[in-house]
């Protein structure tokens, strides 16, 4: 009887080990797909890609009965390789470590003024004020650390997993161009880059659905 139990456990482990899984992700990096491989009862290896795109996000700021219109676009395209460690054999709690490559991590903003200023008989219109374009790039390699519940390669046919962690992004690169009266603002790019150089932690929350193959 003991022999049968041992053989049953060995067969279960054998059926699960060296298996693969594919998954779809929904996260703070948008949507993505993933492939994972079970390399031992405690370790899974994952390769994943995510993409996020936000276009024409508009914010209006009222200044002296006129509007400052800010239009922003943001996009991320990242690929990461990570190792998932499950310290407890009977639990799906996991610790995840790895690194990502942000091939396209850029935010752009355009600020325009649609009103006029009057100083006595002098009227300064939008074409005189000009516009301002700001870009912030986070391209490069980013280490990652997280924790979660749910195996990358589920023991059953289907699995659901949740993960929370953070990427440590590369130092951002800032660019500013401006026209009209706002033109001198372009000289502040270096100062702004210095001010935000430490804002590199990107929180990552992920919900995934996987199927073992």
Coordinates of N, CA and C in Angstrom, one line a residue:
X1 N 0.8 -1.2 0.0 CA 0.0 0.0 0.0 C 0.9 1.3 0.0
X2 N 1.9 1.2 0.9 CA 2.9 2.3 0.9 C 3.5 2.5 -0.4
X3 N 3.9 1.4 -1.0 CA 4.5 1.4 -2.4 C 3.6 2.1 -3.4
X4 N 2.3 1.8 -3.3 CA 1.4 2.4 -4.3 C 1.3 3.9 -4.1
X5 N 1.3 4.3 -2.8 CA 1.2 5.8 -2.6 C 2.5 6.5 -3.1
X6 N 3.6 5.9 -2.9 CA 4.9 6.5 -3.4 C 4.9 6.5 -4.9
X7 N 4.5 5.4 -5.5 CA 4.4 5.4 -7.0 C 3.4 6.4 -7.5
X8 N 2.3 6.6 -6.8 CA 1.3 7.6 -7.2 C 1.9 9.0 -7.1
X9 N 2.6 9.3 -6.0 CA 3.2 10.6 -5.9 C 4.2 10.9 -6.9
X10 N 5.0 9.8 -7.2 CA 6.1 10.0 -8.3 C 5.5 10.2 -9.6
X11 N 4.4 9.6 -9.9 CA 3.7 9.8 -11.2 C 3.1 11.2 -11.3
X12 N 2.6 11.7 -10.2 CA 2.0 13.0 -10.2 C 3.1 14.0 -10.4
X13 N 4.3 13.9 -9.7 CA 5.4 14.8 -9.9 C 5.9 14.7 -11.3
X14 N 6.0 13.5 -11.8 CA 6.5 13.3 -13.2 C 5.6 13.9 -14.2
X15 N 4.3 13.8 -14.0 CA 3.3 14.3 -15.0 C 3.4 15.9 -15.0
X16 N 3.7 16.4 -13.8 CA 3.8 17.9 -13.7 C 5.1 18.5 -14.1
X17 N 6.2 17.8 -13.8 CA 7.5 18.4 -14.1 C 7.8 18.5 -15.6
X18 N 8.7 19.4 -15.9 CA 9.1 19.7 -17.2 C 8.0 20.1 -18.2
X19 N 6.9 20.6 -17.6 CA 5.8 21.0 -18.4 C 5.9 22.5 -18.8
X20 N 5.1 22.9 -19.8 CA 5.1 24.3 -20.2 C 3.7 24.9 -20.0
X21 N 3.6 26.2 -20.0 CA 2.3 26.9 -19.9 C 2.4 28.1 -20.8
X22 N 1.3 28.5 -21.3 CA 1.1 29.8 -21.9 C 0.1 30.6 -21.2
X23 N 0.2 31.9 -21.2 CA -0.7 32.7 -20.4 C -1.0 34.1 -21.0
X24 N -2.1 34.7 -20.6 CA -2.4 36.1 -21.0 C -2.4 36.9 -19.7
X25 N -1.9 38.1 -19.8 CA -1.7 39.0 -18.6 C -2.5 40.3 -18.8
X26 N -3.0 40.8 -17.7 CA -3.5 42.1 -17.6 C -2.9 42.8 -16.4
X27 N -2.2 43.9 -16.6 CA -1.4 44.5 -15.6 C -1.2 46.0 -15.7
X28 N -0.5 46.6 -14.8 CA -0.2 48.0 -14.9 C 0.8 48.3 -16.0
X29 N 1.2 47.3 -16.8 CA 2.0 47.5 -18.0 C 1.1 47.2 -19.2
X30 N -0.2 47.1 -19.0 CA -1.1 46.9 -20.1 C -1.5 45.4 -20.2
X31 N -1.5 44.9 -21.4 CA -1.7 43.5 -21.7 C -0.5 42.8 -22.3
X32 N -0.5 41.5 -22.1 CA 0.7 40.8 -22.6 C 0.5 39.3 -22.7
X33 N 1.5 38.6 -23.2 CA 1.4 37.1 -23.3 C 2.7 36.6 -22.6
X34 N 2.7 35.3 -22.3 CA 3.8 34.7 -21.5 C 3.9 33.2 -21.8
X35 N 5.1 32.7 -21.8 CA 5.4 31.3 -21.9 C 6.2 31.0 -20.7
X36 N 5.9 29.8 -20.0 CA 6.6 29.4 -18.8 C 7.0 28.0 -18.9
X37 N 8.1 27.6 -18.2 CA 8.5 26.2 -18.1 C 8.8 25.8 -16.7
X38 N 8.2 24.7 -16.3 CA 8.5 24.1 -15.0 C 9.9 23.4 -15.0
X39 N 10.9 23.8 -14.2 CA 12.2 23.2 -14.2 C 12.4 22.4 -13.0
X40 N 11.6 22.5 -11.9 CA 11.6 21.7 -10.7 C 10.4 21.9 -9.9
X41 N 10.1 21.1 -8.9 CA 8.9 21.4 -8.1 C 8.9 22.8 -7.4
X42 N 10.0 23.5 -7.3 CA 10.1 24.8 -6.7 C 10.4 25.9 -7.6
X43 N 10.7 25.6 -8.9 CA 11.1 26.7 -9.8 C 10.4 26.7 -11.1
X44 N 10.0 27.8 -11.6 CA 9.4 28.0 -12.9 C 10.2 29.2 -13.6
X45 N 10.5 29.0 -14.9 CA 11.1 30.0 -15.7 C 10.1 30.6 -16.6
X46 N 10.1 32.0 -16.7 CA 9.1 32.7 -17.5 C 9.7 33.7 -18.5
X47 N 9.1 33.8 -19.6 CA 9.4 34.8 -20.6 C 8.1 35.5 -21.0
X48 N 8.1 36.8 -20.9 CA 6.9 37.6 -21.0 C 7.1 38.8 -21.8
X49 N 6.0 39.3 -22.5 CA 6.0 40.6 -23.1 C 4.8 41.3 -22.8
X50 N 4.9 42.6 -22.5 CA 3.7 43.5 -22.2 C 3.8 44.8 -23.0
X51 N 2.6 45.3 -23.3 CA 2.5 46.6 -24.0 C 1.4 47.4 -23.5
X52 N 1.7 48.7 -23.4 CA 0.7 49.7 -22.9 C 0.7 50.9 -23.8
X53 N -0.4 51.4 -24.2 CA -0.5 52.6 -25.0 C -1.7 53.4 -24.6
X54 N -1.4 54.7 -24.3 CA -2.4 55.7 -24.0 C -2.2 56.9 -24.9
X55 N -3.2 57.2 -25.7 CA -3.1 58.2 -26.7 C -4.1 59.3 -26.4
X56 N -3.7 60.5 -26.7 CA -4.6 61.7 -26.6 C -5.3 61.9 -25.3
X57 N -4.5 61.7 -24.2 CA -5.1 62.0 -22.9 C -5.0 63.5 -22.7
X58 N -6.2 64.1 -22.5 CA -6.3 65.6 -22.5 C -6.6 66.1 -21.1
X59 N -5.9 67.1 -20.7 CA -6.2 67.7 -19.4 C -6.2 69.2 -19.7
X60 N -7.3 69.9 -19.2 CA -7.5 71.3 -19.4 C -7.3 72.0 -18.1
X61 N -6.4 73.1 -18.1 CA -6.2 73.8 -16.9 C -6.6 75.3 -17.2
X62 N -7.5 75.8 -16.4 CA -8.0 77.2 -16.6 C -7.1 78.2 -16.0
X63 N -6.7 79.2 -16.8 CA -5.8 80.3 -16.3 C -6.4 81.6 -16.9
X64 N -6.9 82.4 -16.0 CA -7.4 83.7 -16.4 C -8.4 83.6 -17.5
X65 N -9.4 82.8 -17.2 CA -10.6 82.6 -18.2 C -10.2 82.0 -19.5
X66 N -9.0 81.5 -19.6 CA -8.6 80.7 -20.8 C -8.0 79.4 -20.4
X67 N -7.8 78.5 -21.3 CA -7.4 77.1 -21.0 C -6.0 76.8 -21.5
X68 N -5.3 76.2 -20.6 CA -4.0 75.6 -21.0 C -4.3 74.1 -21.3
X69 N -4.2 73.7 -22.5 CA -4.5 72.4 -22.9 C -3.3 71.5 -22.9
X70 N -3.3 70.4 -22.2 CA -2.2 69.5 -22.2 C -2.6 68.1 -22.7
X71 N -2.0 67.7 -23.8 CA -2.3 66.4 -24.5 C -1.1 65.5 -24.3
X72 N -1.4 64.3 -23.7 CA -0.3 63.4 -23.4 C -0.5 62.1 -24.1
X73 N 0.6 61.5 -24.6 CA 0.7 60.1 -25.1 C 1.7 59.4 -24.3
X74 N 1.4 58.1 -24.0 CA 2.3 57.3 -23.2 C 2.3 55.9 -23.8
X75 N 3.5 55.3 -23.9 CA 3.5 53.9 -24.4 C 4.7 53.1 -23.8
X76 N 4.4 51.9 -23.5 CA 5.5 51.0 -23.0 C 5.5 49.7 -23.8
X77 N 6.6 49.2 -24.1 CA 6.8 47.9 -24.7 C 8.0 47.2 -24.0
X78 N 7.7 46.2 -23.2 CA 8.8 45.6 -22.4 C 8.7 44.1 -22.6
X79 N 9.9 43.5 -22.4 CA 10.1 42.0 -22.4 C 10.9 41.7 -21.2
X80 N 10.4 40.6 -20.5 CA 11.2 40.3 -19.3 C 11.4 38.8 -19.1
X81 N 12.5 38.4 -18.5 CA 12.8 37.0 -18.2 C 12.9 36.9 -16.7
X82 N 12.2 36.0 -16.1 CA 12.2 35.9 -14.6 C 12.1 34.5 -14.1
X83 N 12.6 34.3 -12.9 CA 12.6 33.0 -12.3 C 11.6 33.1 -11.1
X84 N 10.7 32.1 -11.0 CA 9.7 32.0 -10.0 C 10.1 31.0 -9.0
X85 N 10.2 31.3 -7.7 CA 10.5 30.4 -6.7 C 9.4 30.2 -5.7
X86 N 9.0 28.9 -5.6 CA 7.9 28.5 -4.7 C 8.5 27.8 -3.5
X87 N 8.6 28.4 -2.4 CA 9.4 27.8 -1.2 C 8.6 26.7 -0.6
X88 N 7.3 26.6 -0.7 CA 6.5 25.6 0.0 C 5.8 24.7 -1.1
X89 N 6.0 23.4 -0.9 CA 5.6 22.5 -1.9 C 4.0 22.4 -2.1
X90 N 3.3 22.6 -0.9 CA 1.9 22.5 -1.0 C 1.2 23.9 -1.1
X91 N 2.0 24.9 -1.4 CA 1.4 26.3 -1.5 C 1.8 26.9 -2.8
X92 N 1.0 27.8 -3.3 CA 1.3 28.5 -4.6 C 2.0 29.8 -4.3
X93 N 2.3 30.2 -3.0 CA 3.0 31.4 -2.8 C 4.4 31.4 -3.5
X94 N 4.7 32.5 -4.1 CA 5.9 32.6 -4.9 C 6.7 33.9 -4.7
X95 N 8.0 33.8 -4.9 CA 8.9 35.0 -4.9 C 9.5 35.0 -6.4
X96 N 9.4 36.2 -7.0 CA 9.8 36.3 -8.4 C 11.0 37.3 -8.5
X97 N 12.0 36.9 -9.2 CA 13.1 37.9 -9.5 C 13.5 37.8 -11.0
X98 N 13.9 38.9 -11.6 CA 14.3 38.8 -13.0 C 14.7 40.2 -13.5
X99 N 14.6 40.4 -14.8 CA 15.0 41.6 -15.4 C 14.2 41.8 -16.7
X100 N 13.9 43.1 -17.0 CA 13.1 43.4 -18.2 C 13.9 44.4 -19.1
X101 N 13.6 44.3 -20.3 CA 14.1 45.3 -21.3 C 13.0 46.2 -21.8
X102 N 13.0 47.5 -21.5 CA 12.0 48.4 -22.0 C 12.5 49.0 -23.3
X103 N 11.9 48.4 -24.4 CA 12.3 48.8 -25.7 C 11.7 50.1 -26.1
X104 N 10.5 50.4 -25.5 CA 9.8 51.6 -25.9 C 9.1 52.1 -24.6
X105 N 9.7 53.0 -23.8 CA 9.0 53.5 -22.6 C 9.0 55.0 -22.6
X106 N 8.1 55.6 -23.4 CA 8.2 57.0 -23.6 C 6.8 57.7 -23.3
X107 N 6.9 58.8 -22.7 CA 5.7 59.7 -22.5 C 6.0 61.0 -23.1
X108 N 5.0 61.5 -23.9 CA 5.1 62.8 -24.5 C 3.9 63.7 -24.2
X109 N 4.2 65.0 -24.0 CA 3.1 65.9 -23.6 C 3.3 67.2 -24.5
X110 N 2.1 67.7 -24.9 CA 2.1 68.9 -25.6 C 1.2 69.9 -24.9
X111 N 1.7 71.1 -24.5 CA 1.0 72.1 -23.8 C 0.7 73.3 -24.8
X112 N -0.5 73.7 -24.9 CA -0.8 74.8 -25.8 C -1.8 75.7 -25.0
X113 N -1.8 77.0 -25.3 CA -2.7 78.0 -24.6 C -3.6 78.5 -25.6
X114 N -5.0 78.5 -25.3 CA -5.9 78.9 -26.3 C -6.6 80.2 -26.0
X115 N -6.0 81.0 -25.2 CA -6.6 82.3 -24.9 C -5.6 83.4 -25.2
X116 N -5.9 84.6 -24.7 CA -5.0 85.8 -24.9 C -4.8 86.5 -23.6
X117 N -3.7 87.2 -23.5 CA -3.4 88.1 -22.4 C -3.5 89.5 -22.9
X118 N -4.0 90.4 -22.1 CA -4.1 91.8 -22.4 C -3.4 92.6 -21.4
X119 N -2.4 93.4 -21.9 CA -1.7 94.4 -21.1 C -1.9 95.8 -21.7
X120 N -2.9 96.4 -21.2 CA -3.3 97.7 -21.7 C -3.8 97.5 -23.2
X121 N -3.1 98.1 -24.1 CA -3.5 98.0 -25.5 C -2.7 96.8 -26.2
X122 N -1.9 96.2 -25.4 CA -1.1 95.1 -26.0 C -1.9 93.7 -25.8
X123 N -2.1 93.0 -26.9 CA -2.8 91.7 -26.8 C -1.8 90.6 -27.2
X124 N -1.6 89.7 -26.3 CA -0.7 88.6 -26.6 C -1.5 87.3 -26.9
X125 N -1.5 86.9 -28.1 CA -2.3 85.7 -28.5 C -1.5 84.4 -28.4
X126 N -2.2 83.3 -28.6 CA -1.6 81.9 -28.5 C -0.4 81.8 -29.4
X127 N -0.4 82.4 -30.6 CA 0.8 82.3 -31.5 C 2.0 83.0 -30.9
X128 N 1.8 84.0 -30.1 CA 2.9 84.7 -29.4 C 3.4 83.9 -28.2
X129 N 2.4 83.3 -27.5 CA 2.8 82.5 -26.3 C 3.6 81.3 -26.7
X130 N 3.2 80.6 -27.8 CA 3.8 79.4 -28.3 C 3.3 78.1 -27.6
X131 N 4.0 77.1 -27.8 CA 3.7 75.8 -27.2 C 4.9 75.1 -26.7
X132 N 4.7 74.1 -25.9 CA 5.8 73.4 -25.2 C 5.6 71.9 -25.4
X133 N 6.7 71.2 -25.8 CA 6.6 69.7 -25.9 C 7.6 69.1 -25.0
X134 N 7.2 68.1 -24.2 CA 8.0 67.4 -23.2 C 8.0 66.0 -23.5
X135 N 9.2 65.3 -23.5 CA 9.3 63.9 -23.6 C 10.1 63.3 -22.5
X136 N 9.7 62.1 -22.0 CA 10.5 61.4 -21.0 C 10.6 60.0 -21.4
X137 N 11.8 59.5 -21.5 CA 12.1 58.2 -22.0 C 12.7 57.3 -20.9
X138 N 12.2 56.1 -20.8 CA 12.7 55.1 -19.8 C 13.1 53.8 -20.6
X139 N 14.1 54.0 -21.5 CA 14.5 52.8 -22.3 C 15.7 52.2 -21.7
X140 N 15.7 50.8 -21.7 CA 16.9 50.1 -21.2 C 16.5 48.9 -20.3
X141 N 17.4 48.4 -19.5 CA 17.2 47.2 -18.7 C 16.8 47.6 -17.3
X142 N 15.7 46.9 -16.8 CA 15.2 47.2 -15.5 C 15.1 45.9 -14.6
X143 N 15.8 45.8 -13.5 CA 15.6 44.7 -12.6 C 14.2 44.6 -12.0
X144 N 13.8 43.4 -11.6 CA 12.4 43.2 -11.1 C 12.4 42.3 -9.9
X145 N 11.5 42.6 -8.9 CA 11.3 41.7 -7.8 C 9.9 41.8 -7.4
X146 N 9.3 40.6 -7.1 CA 7.8 40.6 -6.8 C 7.5 39.4 -6.0
X147 N 6.3 39.4 -5.5 CA 5.7 38.2 -4.8 C 4.3 38.0 -5.3
X148 N 3.7 36.8 -5.1 CA 2.4 36.5 -5.6 C 1.9 35.2 -5.2
X149 N 0.7 34.9 -5.7 CA 0.1 33.6 -5.5 C -0.3 33.0 -6.9
X150 N 0.0 31.7 -7.0 CA -0.3 31.0 -8.3 C 0.9 30.7 -9.1
X151 N 1.0 29.5 -9.6 CA 2.1 29.0 -10.3 C 2.1 29.4 -11.7
X152 N 3.3 29.7 -12.3 CA 3.4 30.0 -13.7 C 3.0 28.9 -14.6
X153 N 3.4 27.6 -14.1 CA 2.9 26.4 -14.8 C 2.0 25.7 -13.8
X154 N 0.7 25.8 -14.0 CA -0.3 25.3 -13.0 C -0.2 23.7 -12.9
X155 N -0.5 23.2 -11.8 CA -0.6 21.7 -11.6 C -1.8 21.1 -12.4
X156 N -2.9 21.9 -12.4 CA -4.0 21.5 -13.2 C -3.9 22.1 -14.6
X157 N -4.9 21.8 -15.4 CA -4.9 22.3 -16.8 C -4.9 23.8 -16.9
X158 N -5.7 24.5 -16.1 CA -5.8 25.9 -16.1 C -5.4 26.5 -14.7
X159 N -4.9 27.7 -14.7 CA -4.5 28.3 -13.5 C -4.7 29.9 -13.5
X160 N -5.0 30.4 -12.4 CA -5.1 31.9 -12.2 C -4.0 32.3 -11.2
X161 N -3.3 33.4 -11.5 CA -2.3 33.9 -10.6 C -2.3 35.4 -10.4
X162 N -1.9 35.8 -9.3 CA -1.8 37.3 -9.0 C -0.4 37.6 -8.5
X163 N 0.1 38.7 -8.9 CA 1.5 39.1 -8.6 C 1.6 40.6 -8.4
X164 N 2.4 41.0 -7.4 CA 2.7 42.4 -7.1 C 4.2 42.6 -6.9
X165 N 4.7 43.6 -7.6 CA 6.1 43.8 -7.5 C 6.5 45.2 -8.0
X166 N 7.7 45.4 -8.4 CA 8.2 46.7 -8.9 C 9.4 46.5 -9.8
X167 N 9.4 47.2 -10.9 CA 10.6 47.4 -11.8 C 11.4 48.6 -11.3
X168 N 12.7 48.5 -11.4 CA 13.6 49.6 -11.2 C 14.0 50.1 -12.5
X169 N 13.4 51.1 -13.0 CA 13.6 51.6 -14.4 C 14.9 52.3 -14.6
X170 N 15.4 52.3 -15.9 CA 16.6 53.1 -16.1 C 16.4 54.6 -15.8
X171 N 17.5 55.3 -15.7 CA 17.4 56.7 -15.4 C 16.7 57.4 -16.6
X172 N 15.7 58.2 -16.4 CA 14.9 58.8 -17.5 C 15.7 59.9 -18.3
X173 N 15.4 59.9 -19.5 CA 16.0 61.0 -20.4 C 14.9 62.0 -20.8
X174 N 15.2 63.2 -20.5 CA 14.2 64.3 -20.6 C 14.5 65.2 -21.8
X175 N 13.5 65.5 -22.6 CA 13.7 66.4 -23.7 C 12.6 67.5 -23.7
X176 N 12.9 68.8 -23.9 CA 11.9 69.8 -24.0 C 12.2 70.7 -25.2
X177 N 11.2 71.0 -26.0 CA 11.2 72.0 -27.1 C 10.1 72.9 -26.9
X178 N 10.3 74.2 -27.2 CA 9.3 75.2 -27.0 C 9.4 76.3 -28.0
X179 N 8.3 77.0 -28.3 CA 8.3 78.1 -29.2 C 7.7 79.3 -28.6
X180 N 7.9 80.5 -29.3 CA 7.3 81.7 -28.8 C 7.9 82.2 -27.5
X181 N 7.0 82.7 -26.6 CA 7.5 83.2 -25.3 C 7.9 82.1 -24.4
X182 N 7.5 80.8 -24.7 CA 7.9 79.7 -23.9 C 9.2 79.1 -24.3
X183 N 9.8 79.6 -25.3 CA 11.1 79.1 -25.8 C 12.2 78.9 -24.8
X184 N 12.3 79.9 -23.9 CA 13.4 79.7 -22.9 C 13.2 78.5 -21.9
X185 N 12.0 78.0 -21.9 CA 11.7 76.9 -21.0 C 12.5 75.6 -21.4
X186 N 12.9 75.6 -22.7 CA 13.6 74.4 -23.2 C 14.9 74.2 -22.5
X187 N 15.4 75.3 -21.9 CA 16.7 75.3 -21.2 C 16.6 74.5 -19.9
X188 N 15.4 74.2 -19.5 CA 15.2 73.6 -18.2 C 15.2 72.0 -18.2
X189 N 15.4 71.5 -19.4 CA 15.4 70.0 -19.6 C 16.4 69.3 -18.7
X190 N 17.6 69.9 -18.6 CA 18.7 69.2 -17.8 C 18.3 69.3 -16.3
X191 N 17.7 70.5 -15.9 CA 17.3 70.6 -14.5 C 16.2 69.7 -14.1
X192 N 15.2 69.5 -15.1 CA 14.1 68.6 -14.8 C 14.6 67.1 -14.7
X193 N 15.5 66.8 -15.6 CA 16.1 65.4 -15.6 C 16.7 65.1 -14.3
X194 N 17.4 66.1 -13.7 CA 18.1 66.0 -12.4 C 17.1 65.8 -11.3
X195 N 15.9 66.5 -11.4 CA 14.9 66.5 -10.4 C 14.2 65.1 -10.3
X196 N 14.0 64.5 -11.5 CA 13.2 63.2 -11.5 C 14.1 62.0 -11.7
X197 N 15.4 62.1 -11.6 CA 16.3 61.0 -11.8 C 16.1 59.8 -10.9
X198 N 15.5 60.1 -9.7 CA 15.3 59.1 -8.7 C 13.9 58.5 -8.7
X199 N 13.1 59.0 -9.6 CA 11.7 58.4 -9.7 C 11.8 57.3 -10.7
X200 N 12.2 56.1 -10.3 CA 12.5 55.0 -11.2 C 11.7 53.7 -10.8
X201 N 11.1 53.7 -9.7 CA 10.3 52.5 -9.3 C 9.0 52.5 -10.0
X202 N 8.7 51.5 -10.7 CA 7.4 51.3 -11.5 C 6.6 50.2 -10.8
X203 N 5.5 50.5 -10.1 CA 4.8 49.4 -9.5 C 4.1 48.5 -10.5
X204 N 4.2 47.2 -10.2 CA 3.6 46.2 -11.2 C 2.6 45.3 -10.5
X205 N 1.4 45.4 -10.9 CA 0.3 44.5 -10.4 C -0.2 43.7 -11.6
X206 N -0.3 42.4 -11.5 CA -0.5 41.5 -12.6 C -1.5 40.4 -12.3
X207 N -2.5 40.2 -13.1 CA -3.5 39.1 -13.0 C -3.3 38.3 -14.3
X208 N -3.1 37.0 -14.2 CA -2.8 36.2 -15.4 C -3.7 34.9 -15.4
X209 N -4.0 34.5 -16.6 CA -4.7 33.2 -16.8 C -3.9 32.4 -17.6
X210 N -3.6 31.1 -17.2 CA -2.6 30.3 -17.9 C -3.3 28.9 -18.2
X211 N -2.7 28.3 -19.2 CA -3.1 26.9 -19.5 C -1.8 26.1 -19.7
X212 N -1.8 24.9 -19.0 CA -0.6 24.0 -19.1 C -0.7 23.2 -20.4
X213 N 0.5 23.1 -21.0 CA 0.6 22.4 -22.3 C 1.7 21.3 -22.2

